[in-house]
mmCIF file of N, CA and C in Angstrom:
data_model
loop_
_atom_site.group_PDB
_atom_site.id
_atom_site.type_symbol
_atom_site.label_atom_id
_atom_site.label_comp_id
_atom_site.label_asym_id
_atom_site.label_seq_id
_atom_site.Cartn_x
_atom_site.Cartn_y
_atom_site.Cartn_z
ATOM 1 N N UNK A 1 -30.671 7.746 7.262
ATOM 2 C CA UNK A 1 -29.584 8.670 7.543
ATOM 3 C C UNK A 1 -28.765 8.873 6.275
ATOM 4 N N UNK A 2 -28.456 10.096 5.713
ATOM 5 C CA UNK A 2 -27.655 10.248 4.631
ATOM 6 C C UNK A 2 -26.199 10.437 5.270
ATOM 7 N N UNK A 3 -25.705 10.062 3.575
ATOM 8 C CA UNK A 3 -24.150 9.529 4.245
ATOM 9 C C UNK A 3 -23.507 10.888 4.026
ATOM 10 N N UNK A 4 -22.122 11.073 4.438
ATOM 11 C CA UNK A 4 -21.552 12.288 4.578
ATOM 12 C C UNK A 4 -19.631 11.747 3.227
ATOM 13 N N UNK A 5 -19.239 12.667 3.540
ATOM 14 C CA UNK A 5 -17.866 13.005 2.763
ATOM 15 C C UNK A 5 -17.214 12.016 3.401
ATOM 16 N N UNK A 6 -17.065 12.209 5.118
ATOM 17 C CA UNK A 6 -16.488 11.374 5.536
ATOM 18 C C UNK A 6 -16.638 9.812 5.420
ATOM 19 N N UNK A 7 -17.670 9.293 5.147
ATOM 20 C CA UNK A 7 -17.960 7.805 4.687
ATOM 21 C C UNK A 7 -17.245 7.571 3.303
ATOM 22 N N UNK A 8 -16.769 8.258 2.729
ATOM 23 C CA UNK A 8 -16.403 8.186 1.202
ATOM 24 C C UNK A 8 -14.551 8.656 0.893
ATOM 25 N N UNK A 9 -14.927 9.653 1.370
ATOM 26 C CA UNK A 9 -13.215 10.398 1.624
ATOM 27 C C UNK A 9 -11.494 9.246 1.268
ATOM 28 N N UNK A 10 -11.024 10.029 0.920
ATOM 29 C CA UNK A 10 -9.387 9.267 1.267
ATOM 30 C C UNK A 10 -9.163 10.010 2.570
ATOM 31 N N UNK A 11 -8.919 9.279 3.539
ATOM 32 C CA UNK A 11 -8.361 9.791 4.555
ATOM 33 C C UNK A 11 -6.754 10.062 4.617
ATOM 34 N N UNK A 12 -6.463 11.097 5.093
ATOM 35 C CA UNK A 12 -4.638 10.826 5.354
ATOM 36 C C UNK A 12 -4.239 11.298 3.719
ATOM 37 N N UNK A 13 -4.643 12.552 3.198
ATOM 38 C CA UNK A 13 -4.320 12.794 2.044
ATOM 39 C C UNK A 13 -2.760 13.629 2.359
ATOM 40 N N UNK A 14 -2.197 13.292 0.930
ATOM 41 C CA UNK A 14 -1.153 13.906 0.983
ATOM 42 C C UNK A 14 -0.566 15.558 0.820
ATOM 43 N N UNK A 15 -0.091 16.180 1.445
ATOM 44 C CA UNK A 15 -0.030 17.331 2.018
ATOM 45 C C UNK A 15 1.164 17.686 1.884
ATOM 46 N N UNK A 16 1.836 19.323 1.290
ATOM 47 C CA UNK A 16 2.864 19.908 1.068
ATOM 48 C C UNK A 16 2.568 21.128 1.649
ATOM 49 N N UNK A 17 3.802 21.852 2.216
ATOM 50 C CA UNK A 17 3.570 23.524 2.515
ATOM 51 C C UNK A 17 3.925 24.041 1.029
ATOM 52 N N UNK A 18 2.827 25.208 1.113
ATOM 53 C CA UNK A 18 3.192 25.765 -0.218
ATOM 54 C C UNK A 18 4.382 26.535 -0.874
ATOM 55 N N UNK A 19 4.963 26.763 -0.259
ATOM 56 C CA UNK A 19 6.805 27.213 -0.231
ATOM 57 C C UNK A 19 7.936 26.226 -1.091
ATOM 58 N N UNK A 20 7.220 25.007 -1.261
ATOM 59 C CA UNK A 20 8.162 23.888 -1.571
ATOM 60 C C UNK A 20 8.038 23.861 -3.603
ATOM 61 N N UNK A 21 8.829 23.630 -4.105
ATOM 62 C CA UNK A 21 8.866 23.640 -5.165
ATOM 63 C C UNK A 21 7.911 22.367 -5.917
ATOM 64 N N UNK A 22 7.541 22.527 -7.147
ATOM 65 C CA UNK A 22 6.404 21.792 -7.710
ATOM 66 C C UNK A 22 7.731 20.589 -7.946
ATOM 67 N N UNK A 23 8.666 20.503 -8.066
ATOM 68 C CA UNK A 23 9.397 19.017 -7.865
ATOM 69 C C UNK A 23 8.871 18.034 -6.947
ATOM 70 N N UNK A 24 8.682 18.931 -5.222
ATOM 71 C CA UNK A 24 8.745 18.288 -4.321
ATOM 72 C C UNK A 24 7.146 17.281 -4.490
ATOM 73 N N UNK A 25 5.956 18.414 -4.943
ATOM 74 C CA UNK A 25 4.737 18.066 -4.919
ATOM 75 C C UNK A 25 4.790 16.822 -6.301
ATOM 76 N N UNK A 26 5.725 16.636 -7.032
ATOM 77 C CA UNK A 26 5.488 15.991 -7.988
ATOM 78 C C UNK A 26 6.282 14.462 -7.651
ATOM 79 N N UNK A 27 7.137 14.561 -6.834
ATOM 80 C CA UNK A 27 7.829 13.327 -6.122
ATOM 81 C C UNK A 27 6.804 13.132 -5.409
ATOM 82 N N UNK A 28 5.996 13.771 -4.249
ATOM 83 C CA UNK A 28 5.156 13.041 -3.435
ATOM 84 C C UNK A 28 3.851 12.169 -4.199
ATOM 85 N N UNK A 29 3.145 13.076 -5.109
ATOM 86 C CA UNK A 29 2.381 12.400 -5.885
ATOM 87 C C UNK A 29 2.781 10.996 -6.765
ATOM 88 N N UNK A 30 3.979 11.047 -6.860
ATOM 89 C CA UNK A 30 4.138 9.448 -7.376
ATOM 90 C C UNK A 30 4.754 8.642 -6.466
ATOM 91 N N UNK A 31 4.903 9.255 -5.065
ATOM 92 C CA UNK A 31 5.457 8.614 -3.903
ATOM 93 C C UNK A 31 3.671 7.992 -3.530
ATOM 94 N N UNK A 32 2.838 9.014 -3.494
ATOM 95 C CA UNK A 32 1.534 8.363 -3.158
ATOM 96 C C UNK A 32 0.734 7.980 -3.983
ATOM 97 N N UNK A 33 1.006 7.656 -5.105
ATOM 98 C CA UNK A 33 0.033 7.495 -5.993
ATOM 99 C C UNK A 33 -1.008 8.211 -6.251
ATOM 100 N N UNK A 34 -0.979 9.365 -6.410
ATOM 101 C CA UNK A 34 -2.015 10.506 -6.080
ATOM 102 C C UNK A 34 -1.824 11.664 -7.091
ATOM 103 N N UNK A 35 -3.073 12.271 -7.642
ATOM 104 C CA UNK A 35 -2.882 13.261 -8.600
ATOM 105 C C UNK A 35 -2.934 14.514 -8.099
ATOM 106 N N UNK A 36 -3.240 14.491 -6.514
ATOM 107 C CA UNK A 36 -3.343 15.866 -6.276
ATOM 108 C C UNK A 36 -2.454 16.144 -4.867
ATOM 109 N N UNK A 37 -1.902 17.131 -4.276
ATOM 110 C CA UNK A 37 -1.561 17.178 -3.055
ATOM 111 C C UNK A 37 -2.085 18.644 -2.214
ATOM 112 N N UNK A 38 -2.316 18.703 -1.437
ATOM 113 C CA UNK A 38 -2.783 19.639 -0.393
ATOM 114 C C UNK A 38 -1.835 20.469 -0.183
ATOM 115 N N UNK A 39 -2.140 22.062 -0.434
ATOM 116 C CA UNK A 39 -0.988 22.607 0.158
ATOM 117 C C UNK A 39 -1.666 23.452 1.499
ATOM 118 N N UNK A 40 -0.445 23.668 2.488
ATOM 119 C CA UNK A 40 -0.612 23.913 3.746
ATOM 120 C C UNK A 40 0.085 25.527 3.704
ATOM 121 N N UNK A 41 -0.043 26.137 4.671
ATOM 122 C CA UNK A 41 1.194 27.283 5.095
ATOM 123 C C UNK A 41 0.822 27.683 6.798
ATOM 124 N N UNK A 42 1.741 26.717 7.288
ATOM 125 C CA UNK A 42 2.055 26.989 8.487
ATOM 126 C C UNK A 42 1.012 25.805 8.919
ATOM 127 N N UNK A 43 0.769 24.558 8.701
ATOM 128 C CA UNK A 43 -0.539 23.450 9.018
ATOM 129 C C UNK A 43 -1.639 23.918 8.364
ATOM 130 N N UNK A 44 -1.817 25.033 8.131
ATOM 131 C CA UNK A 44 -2.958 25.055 7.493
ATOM 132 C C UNK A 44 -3.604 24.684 6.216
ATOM 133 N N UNK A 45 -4.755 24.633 5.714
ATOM 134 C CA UNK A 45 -5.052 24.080 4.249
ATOM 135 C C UNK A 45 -5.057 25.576 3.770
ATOM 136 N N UNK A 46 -3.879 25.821 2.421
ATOM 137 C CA UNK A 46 -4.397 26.912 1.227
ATOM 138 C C UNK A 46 -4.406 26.851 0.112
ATOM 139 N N UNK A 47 -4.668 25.528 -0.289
ATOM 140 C CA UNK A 47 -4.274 25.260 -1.618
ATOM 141 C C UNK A 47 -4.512 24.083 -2.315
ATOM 142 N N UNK A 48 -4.463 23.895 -2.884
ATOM 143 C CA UNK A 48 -4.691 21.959 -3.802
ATOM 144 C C UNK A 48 -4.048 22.455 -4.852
ATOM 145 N N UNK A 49 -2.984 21.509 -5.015
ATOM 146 C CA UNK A 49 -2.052 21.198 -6.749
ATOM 147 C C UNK A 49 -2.851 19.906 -7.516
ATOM 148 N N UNK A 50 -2.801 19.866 -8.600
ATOM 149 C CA UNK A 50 -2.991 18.459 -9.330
ATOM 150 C C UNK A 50 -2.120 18.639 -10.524
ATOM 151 N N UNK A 51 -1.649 17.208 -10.598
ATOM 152 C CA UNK A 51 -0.524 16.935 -11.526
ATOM 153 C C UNK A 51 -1.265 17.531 -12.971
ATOM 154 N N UNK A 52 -2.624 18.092 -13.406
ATOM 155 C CA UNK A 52 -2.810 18.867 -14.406
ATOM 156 C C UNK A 52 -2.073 20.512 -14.237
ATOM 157 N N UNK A 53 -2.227 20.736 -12.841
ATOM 158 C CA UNK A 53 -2.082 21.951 -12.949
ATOM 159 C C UNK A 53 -0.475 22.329 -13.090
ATOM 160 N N UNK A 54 0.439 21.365 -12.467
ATOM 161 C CA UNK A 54 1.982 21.568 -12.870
ATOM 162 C C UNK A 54 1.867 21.132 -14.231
ATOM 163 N N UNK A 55 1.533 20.539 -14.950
ATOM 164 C CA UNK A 55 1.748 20.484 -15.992
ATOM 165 C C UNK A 55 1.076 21.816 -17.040
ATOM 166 N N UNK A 56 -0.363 22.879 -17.058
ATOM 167 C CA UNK A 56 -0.313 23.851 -17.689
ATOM 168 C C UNK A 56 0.317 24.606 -16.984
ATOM 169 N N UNK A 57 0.345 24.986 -15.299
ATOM 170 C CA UNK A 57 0.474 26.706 -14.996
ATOM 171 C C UNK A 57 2.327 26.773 -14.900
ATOM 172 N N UNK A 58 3.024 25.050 -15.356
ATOM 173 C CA UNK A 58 4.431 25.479 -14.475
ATOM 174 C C UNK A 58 5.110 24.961 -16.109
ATOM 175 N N UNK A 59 5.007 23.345 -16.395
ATOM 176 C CA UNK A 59 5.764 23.275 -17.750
ATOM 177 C C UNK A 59 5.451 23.993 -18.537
ATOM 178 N N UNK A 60 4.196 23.925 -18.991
ATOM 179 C CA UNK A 60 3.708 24.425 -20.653
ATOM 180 C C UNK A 60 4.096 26.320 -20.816
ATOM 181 N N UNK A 61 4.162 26.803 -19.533
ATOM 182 C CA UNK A 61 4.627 28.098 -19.250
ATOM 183 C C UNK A 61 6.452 28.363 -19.033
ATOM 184 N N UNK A 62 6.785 27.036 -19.351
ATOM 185 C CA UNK A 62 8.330 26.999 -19.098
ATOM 186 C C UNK A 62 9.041 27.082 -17.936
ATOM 187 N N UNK A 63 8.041 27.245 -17.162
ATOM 188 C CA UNK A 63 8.515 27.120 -15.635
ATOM 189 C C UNK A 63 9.389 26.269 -15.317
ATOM 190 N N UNK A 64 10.750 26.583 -14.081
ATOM 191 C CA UNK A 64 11.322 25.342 -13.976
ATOM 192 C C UNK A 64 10.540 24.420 -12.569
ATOM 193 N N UNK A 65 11.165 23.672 -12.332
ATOM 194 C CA UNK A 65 10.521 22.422 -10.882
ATOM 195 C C UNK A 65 11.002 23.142 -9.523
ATOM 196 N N UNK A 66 11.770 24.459 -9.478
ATOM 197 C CA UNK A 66 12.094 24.933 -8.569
ATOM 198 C C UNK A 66 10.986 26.167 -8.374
ATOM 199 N N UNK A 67 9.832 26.217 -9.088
ATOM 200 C CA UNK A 67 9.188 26.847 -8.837
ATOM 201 C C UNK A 67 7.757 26.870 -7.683
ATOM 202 N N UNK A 68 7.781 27.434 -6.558
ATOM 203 C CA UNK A 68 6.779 27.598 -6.204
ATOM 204 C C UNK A 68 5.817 26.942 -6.032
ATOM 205 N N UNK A 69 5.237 25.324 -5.386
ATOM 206 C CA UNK A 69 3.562 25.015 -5.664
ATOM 207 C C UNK A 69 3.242 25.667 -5.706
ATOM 208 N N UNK A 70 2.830 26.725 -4.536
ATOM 209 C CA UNK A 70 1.393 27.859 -4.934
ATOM 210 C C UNK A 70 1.526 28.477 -5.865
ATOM 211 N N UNK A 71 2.411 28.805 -6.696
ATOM 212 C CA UNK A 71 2.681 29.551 -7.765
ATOM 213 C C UNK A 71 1.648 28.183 -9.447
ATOM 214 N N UNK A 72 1.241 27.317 -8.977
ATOM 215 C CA UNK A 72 0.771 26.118 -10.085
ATOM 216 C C UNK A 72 -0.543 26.465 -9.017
ATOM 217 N N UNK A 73 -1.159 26.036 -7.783
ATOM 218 C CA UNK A 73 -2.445 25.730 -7.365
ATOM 219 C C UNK A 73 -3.243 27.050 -7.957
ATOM 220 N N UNK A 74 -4.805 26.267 -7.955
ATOM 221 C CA UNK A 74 -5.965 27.180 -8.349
ATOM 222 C C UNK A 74 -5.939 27.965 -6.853
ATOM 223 N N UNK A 75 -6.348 29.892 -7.943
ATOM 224 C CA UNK A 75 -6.401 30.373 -6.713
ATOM 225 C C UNK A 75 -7.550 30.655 -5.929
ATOM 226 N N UNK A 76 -8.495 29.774 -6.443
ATOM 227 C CA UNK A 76 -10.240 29.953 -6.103
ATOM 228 C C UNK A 76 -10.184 28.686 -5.018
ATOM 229 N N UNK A 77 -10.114 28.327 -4.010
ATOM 230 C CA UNK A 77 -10.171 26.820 -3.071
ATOM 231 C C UNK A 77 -10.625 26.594 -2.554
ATOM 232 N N UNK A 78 -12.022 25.222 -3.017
ATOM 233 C CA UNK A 78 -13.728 24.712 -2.244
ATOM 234 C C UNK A 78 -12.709 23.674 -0.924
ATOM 235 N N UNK A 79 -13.416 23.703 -0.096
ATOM 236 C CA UNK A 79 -13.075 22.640 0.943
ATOM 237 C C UNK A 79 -14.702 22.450 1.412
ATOM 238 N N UNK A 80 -14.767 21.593 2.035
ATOM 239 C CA UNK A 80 -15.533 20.462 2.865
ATOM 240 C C UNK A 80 -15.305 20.152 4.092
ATOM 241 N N UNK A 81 -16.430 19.959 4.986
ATOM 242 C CA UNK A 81 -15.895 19.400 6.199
ATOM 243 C C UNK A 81 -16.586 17.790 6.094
ATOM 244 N N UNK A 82 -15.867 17.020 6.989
ATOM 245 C CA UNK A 82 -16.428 15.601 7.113
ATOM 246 C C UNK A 82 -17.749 15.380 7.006
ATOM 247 N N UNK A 83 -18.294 16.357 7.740
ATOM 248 C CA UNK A 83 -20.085 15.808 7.892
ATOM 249 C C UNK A 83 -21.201 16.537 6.810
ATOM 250 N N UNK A 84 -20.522 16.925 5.740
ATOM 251 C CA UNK A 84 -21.361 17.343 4.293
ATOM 252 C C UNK A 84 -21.919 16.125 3.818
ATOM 253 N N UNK A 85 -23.121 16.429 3.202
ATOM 254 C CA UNK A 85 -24.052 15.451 2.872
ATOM 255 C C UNK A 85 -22.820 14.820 1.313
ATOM 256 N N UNK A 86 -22.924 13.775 1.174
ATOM 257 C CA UNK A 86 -22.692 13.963 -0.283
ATOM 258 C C UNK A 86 -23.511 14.048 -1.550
ATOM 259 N N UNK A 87 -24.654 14.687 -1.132
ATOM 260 C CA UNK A 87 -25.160 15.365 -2.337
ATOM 261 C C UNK A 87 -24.550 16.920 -2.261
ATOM 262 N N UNK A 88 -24.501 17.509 -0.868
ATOM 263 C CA UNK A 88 -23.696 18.514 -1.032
ATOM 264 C C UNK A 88 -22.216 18.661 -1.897
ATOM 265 N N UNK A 89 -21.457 17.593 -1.917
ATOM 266 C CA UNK A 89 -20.316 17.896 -1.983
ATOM 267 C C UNK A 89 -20.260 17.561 -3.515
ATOM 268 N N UNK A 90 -21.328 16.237 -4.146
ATOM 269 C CA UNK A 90 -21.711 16.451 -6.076
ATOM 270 C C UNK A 90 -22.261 17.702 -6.222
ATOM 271 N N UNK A 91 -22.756 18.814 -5.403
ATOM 272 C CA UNK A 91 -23.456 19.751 -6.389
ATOM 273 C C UNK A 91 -22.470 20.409 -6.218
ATOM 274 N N UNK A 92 -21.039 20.792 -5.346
ATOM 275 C CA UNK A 92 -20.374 21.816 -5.215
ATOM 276 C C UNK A 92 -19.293 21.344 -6.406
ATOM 277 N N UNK A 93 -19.024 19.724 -6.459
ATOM 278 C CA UNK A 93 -18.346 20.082 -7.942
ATOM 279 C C UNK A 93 -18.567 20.265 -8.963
ATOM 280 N N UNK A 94 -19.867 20.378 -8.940
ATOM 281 C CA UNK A 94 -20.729 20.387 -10.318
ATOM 282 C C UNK A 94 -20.708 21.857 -10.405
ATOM 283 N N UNK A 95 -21.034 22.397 -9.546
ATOM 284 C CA UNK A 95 -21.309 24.350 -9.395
ATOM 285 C C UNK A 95 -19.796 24.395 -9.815
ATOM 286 N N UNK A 96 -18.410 23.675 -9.125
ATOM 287 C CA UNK A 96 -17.458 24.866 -8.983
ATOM 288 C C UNK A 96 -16.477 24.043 -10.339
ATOM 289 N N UNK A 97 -17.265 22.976 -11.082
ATOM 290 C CA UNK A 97 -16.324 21.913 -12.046
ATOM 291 C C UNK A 97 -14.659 21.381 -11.612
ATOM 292 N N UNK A 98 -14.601 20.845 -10.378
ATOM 293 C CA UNK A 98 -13.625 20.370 -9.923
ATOM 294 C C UNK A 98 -13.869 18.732 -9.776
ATOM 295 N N UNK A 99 -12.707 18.048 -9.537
ATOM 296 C CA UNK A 99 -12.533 16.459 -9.392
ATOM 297 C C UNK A 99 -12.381 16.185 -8.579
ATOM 298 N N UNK A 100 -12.074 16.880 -7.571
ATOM 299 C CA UNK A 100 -10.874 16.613 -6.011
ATOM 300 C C UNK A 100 -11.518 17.765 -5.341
ATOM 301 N N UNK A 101 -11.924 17.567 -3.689
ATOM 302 C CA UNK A 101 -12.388 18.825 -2.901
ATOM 303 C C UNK A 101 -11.651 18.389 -1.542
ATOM 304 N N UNK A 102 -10.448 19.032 -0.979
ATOM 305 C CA UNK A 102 -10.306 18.554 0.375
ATOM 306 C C UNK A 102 -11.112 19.041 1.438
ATOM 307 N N UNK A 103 -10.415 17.687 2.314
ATOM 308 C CA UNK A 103 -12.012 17.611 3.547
ATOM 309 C C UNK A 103 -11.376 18.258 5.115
ATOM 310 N N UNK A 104 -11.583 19.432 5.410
ATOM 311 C CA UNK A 104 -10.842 20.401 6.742
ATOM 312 C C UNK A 104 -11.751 20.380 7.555
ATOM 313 N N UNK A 105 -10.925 19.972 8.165
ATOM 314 C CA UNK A 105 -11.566 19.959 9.795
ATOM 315 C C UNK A 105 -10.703 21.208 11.058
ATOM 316 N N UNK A 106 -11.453 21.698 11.408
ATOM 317 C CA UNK A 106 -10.827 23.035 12.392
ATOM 318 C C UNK A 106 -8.993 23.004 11.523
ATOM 319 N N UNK A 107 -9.445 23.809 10.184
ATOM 320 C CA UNK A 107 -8.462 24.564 9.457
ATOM 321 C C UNK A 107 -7.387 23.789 9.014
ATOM 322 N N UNK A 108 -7.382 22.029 9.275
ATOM 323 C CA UNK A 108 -6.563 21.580 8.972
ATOM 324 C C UNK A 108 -7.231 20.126 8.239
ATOM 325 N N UNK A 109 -6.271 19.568 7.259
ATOM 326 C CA UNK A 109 -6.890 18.717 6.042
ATOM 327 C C UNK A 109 -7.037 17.193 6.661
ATOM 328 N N UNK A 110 -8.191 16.517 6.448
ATOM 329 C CA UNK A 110 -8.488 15.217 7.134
ATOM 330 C C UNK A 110 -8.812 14.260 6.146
ATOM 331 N N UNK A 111 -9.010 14.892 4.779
ATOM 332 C CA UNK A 111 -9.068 13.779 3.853
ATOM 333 C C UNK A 111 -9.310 14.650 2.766
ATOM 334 N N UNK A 112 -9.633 13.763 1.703
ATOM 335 C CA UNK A 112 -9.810 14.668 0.374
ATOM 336 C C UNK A 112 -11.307 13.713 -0.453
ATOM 337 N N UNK A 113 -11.798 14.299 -0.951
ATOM 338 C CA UNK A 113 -13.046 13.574 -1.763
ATOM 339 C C UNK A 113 -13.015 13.868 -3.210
ATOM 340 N N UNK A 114 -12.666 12.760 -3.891
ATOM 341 C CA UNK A 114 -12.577 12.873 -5.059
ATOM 342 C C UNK A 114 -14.089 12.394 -6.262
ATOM 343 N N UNK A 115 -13.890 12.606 -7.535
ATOM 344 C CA UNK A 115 -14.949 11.933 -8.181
ATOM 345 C C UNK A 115 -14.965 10.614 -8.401
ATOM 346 N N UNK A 116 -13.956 9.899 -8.314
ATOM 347 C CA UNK A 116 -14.024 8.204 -8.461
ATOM 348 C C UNK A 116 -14.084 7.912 -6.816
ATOM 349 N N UNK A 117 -14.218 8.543 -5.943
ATOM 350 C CA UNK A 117 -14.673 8.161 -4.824
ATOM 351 C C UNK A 117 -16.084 8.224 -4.731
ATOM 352 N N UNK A 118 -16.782 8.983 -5.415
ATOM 353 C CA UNK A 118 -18.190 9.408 -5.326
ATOM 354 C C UNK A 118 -18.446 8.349 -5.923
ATOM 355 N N UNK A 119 -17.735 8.225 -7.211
ATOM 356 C CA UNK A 119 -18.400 7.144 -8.067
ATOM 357 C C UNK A 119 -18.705 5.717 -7.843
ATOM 358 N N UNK A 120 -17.598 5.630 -7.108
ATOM 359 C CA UNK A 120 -17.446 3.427 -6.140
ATOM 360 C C UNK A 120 -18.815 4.034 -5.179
ATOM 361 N N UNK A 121 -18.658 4.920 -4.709
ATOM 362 C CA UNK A 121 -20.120 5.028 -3.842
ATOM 363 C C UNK A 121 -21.524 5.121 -4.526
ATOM 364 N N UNK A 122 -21.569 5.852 -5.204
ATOM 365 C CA UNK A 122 -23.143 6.045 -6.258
ATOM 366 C C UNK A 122 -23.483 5.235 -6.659
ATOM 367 N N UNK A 123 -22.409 4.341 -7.635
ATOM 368 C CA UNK A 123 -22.795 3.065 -8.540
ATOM 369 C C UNK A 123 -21.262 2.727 -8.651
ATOM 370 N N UNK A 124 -21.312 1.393 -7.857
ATOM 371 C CA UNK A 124 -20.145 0.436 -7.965
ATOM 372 C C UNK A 124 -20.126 -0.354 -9.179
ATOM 373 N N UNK A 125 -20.910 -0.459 -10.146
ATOM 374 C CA UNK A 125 -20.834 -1.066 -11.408
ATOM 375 C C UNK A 125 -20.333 0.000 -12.576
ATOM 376 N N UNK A 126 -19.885 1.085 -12.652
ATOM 377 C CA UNK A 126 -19.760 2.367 -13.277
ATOM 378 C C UNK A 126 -18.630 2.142 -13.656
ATOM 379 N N UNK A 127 -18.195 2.247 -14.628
ATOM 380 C CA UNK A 127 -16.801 2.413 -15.771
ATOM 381 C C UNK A 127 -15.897 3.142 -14.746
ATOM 382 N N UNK A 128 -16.478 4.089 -14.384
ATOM 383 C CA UNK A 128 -15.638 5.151 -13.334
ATOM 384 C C UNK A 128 -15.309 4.731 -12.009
ATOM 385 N N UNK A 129 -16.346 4.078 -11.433
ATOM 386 C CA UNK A 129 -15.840 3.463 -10.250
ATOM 387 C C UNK A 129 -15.082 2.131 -10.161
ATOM 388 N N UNK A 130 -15.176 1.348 -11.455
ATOM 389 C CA UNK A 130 -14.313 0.297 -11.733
ATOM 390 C C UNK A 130 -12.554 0.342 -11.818
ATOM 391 N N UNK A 131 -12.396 2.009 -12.625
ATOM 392 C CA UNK A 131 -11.192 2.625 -13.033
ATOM 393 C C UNK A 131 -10.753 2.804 -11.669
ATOM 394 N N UNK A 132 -11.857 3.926 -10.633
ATOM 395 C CA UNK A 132 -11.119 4.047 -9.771
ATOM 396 C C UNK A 132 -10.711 3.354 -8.347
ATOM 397 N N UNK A 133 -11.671 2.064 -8.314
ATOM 398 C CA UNK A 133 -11.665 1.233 -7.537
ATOM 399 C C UNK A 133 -9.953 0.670 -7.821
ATOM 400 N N UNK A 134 -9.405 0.356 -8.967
ATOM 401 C CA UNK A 134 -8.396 -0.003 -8.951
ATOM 402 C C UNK A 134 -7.391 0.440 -9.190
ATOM 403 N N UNK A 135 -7.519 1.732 -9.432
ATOM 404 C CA UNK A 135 -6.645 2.598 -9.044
ATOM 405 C C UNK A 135 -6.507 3.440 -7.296
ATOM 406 N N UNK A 136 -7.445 2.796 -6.409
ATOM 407 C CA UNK A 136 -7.164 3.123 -5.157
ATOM 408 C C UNK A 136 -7.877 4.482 -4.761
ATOM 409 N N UNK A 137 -8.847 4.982 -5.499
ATOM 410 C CA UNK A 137 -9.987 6.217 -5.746
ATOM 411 C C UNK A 137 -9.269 7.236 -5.258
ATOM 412 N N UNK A 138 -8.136 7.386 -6.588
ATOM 413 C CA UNK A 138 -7.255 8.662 -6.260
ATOM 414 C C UNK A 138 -7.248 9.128 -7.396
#
């Protein structure tokens, strides 16, 4: 039986409506230890921030912290559902060059799958899965 997203996943990822300013998404991410947060509008998933992307699309542009998450998230957004193979979900970051893919279930976010999650799974002896094993595969 091949394993799925959901065997691998962070469950219970952290989640912002996209209305809220990249302050708020940048307090939660060091509230969760987490580089990326989910954005919602109205429960729903429309979005993923990562602390790269406030840092080119909002500082380096002079933006202030009262600006907009969705105004920082990519506006292209892969999701996953739980029961994707995870070879599906390495070739979709490989096709779409992302680190982080959240995992939706009937339109709403159930976890997120990252690459140091793949990695503690593929090969637990891996530089990468060592990093992210102890960093909590976030």
């Amino acid at each position: 039986m091949s394993r799925t997203v959901a065997d691998v996943m962070t469950a219970e990822p952290a989640t912002l409506d996209a209305s809220q300013p990249v302050s708020a998404a940048a307090q939660l991410m060091v509230s969760q230890d987490t580089g990326a947060v989910i954005l919602t509008d109205d429960g729903h998933v429309s979005g993923i921030v990562t602390d790269r992307d406030i840092a080119v699309r909002v500082v380096a542009q002079d933006k202030g912290p009262d600006t907009p998450v969705r105004e920082a998230c990519s506006e292209e957004l892969t999701t996953v559902g739980p029961d994707t193979s995870i070879e599906q979900v390495v070739q979709l970051m490989r096709d779409k060059a992302v680190r982080r893919i959240p995992v939706v279930e009937n339109d709403h976010a159930v976890g997120i799958v990252s690459i140091g999650d793949l990695a503690v799974d593929r090969d637990s002896d891996s530089a990468l899965a060592d990093i992210s094993a102890a960093k909590g595969n976030r």
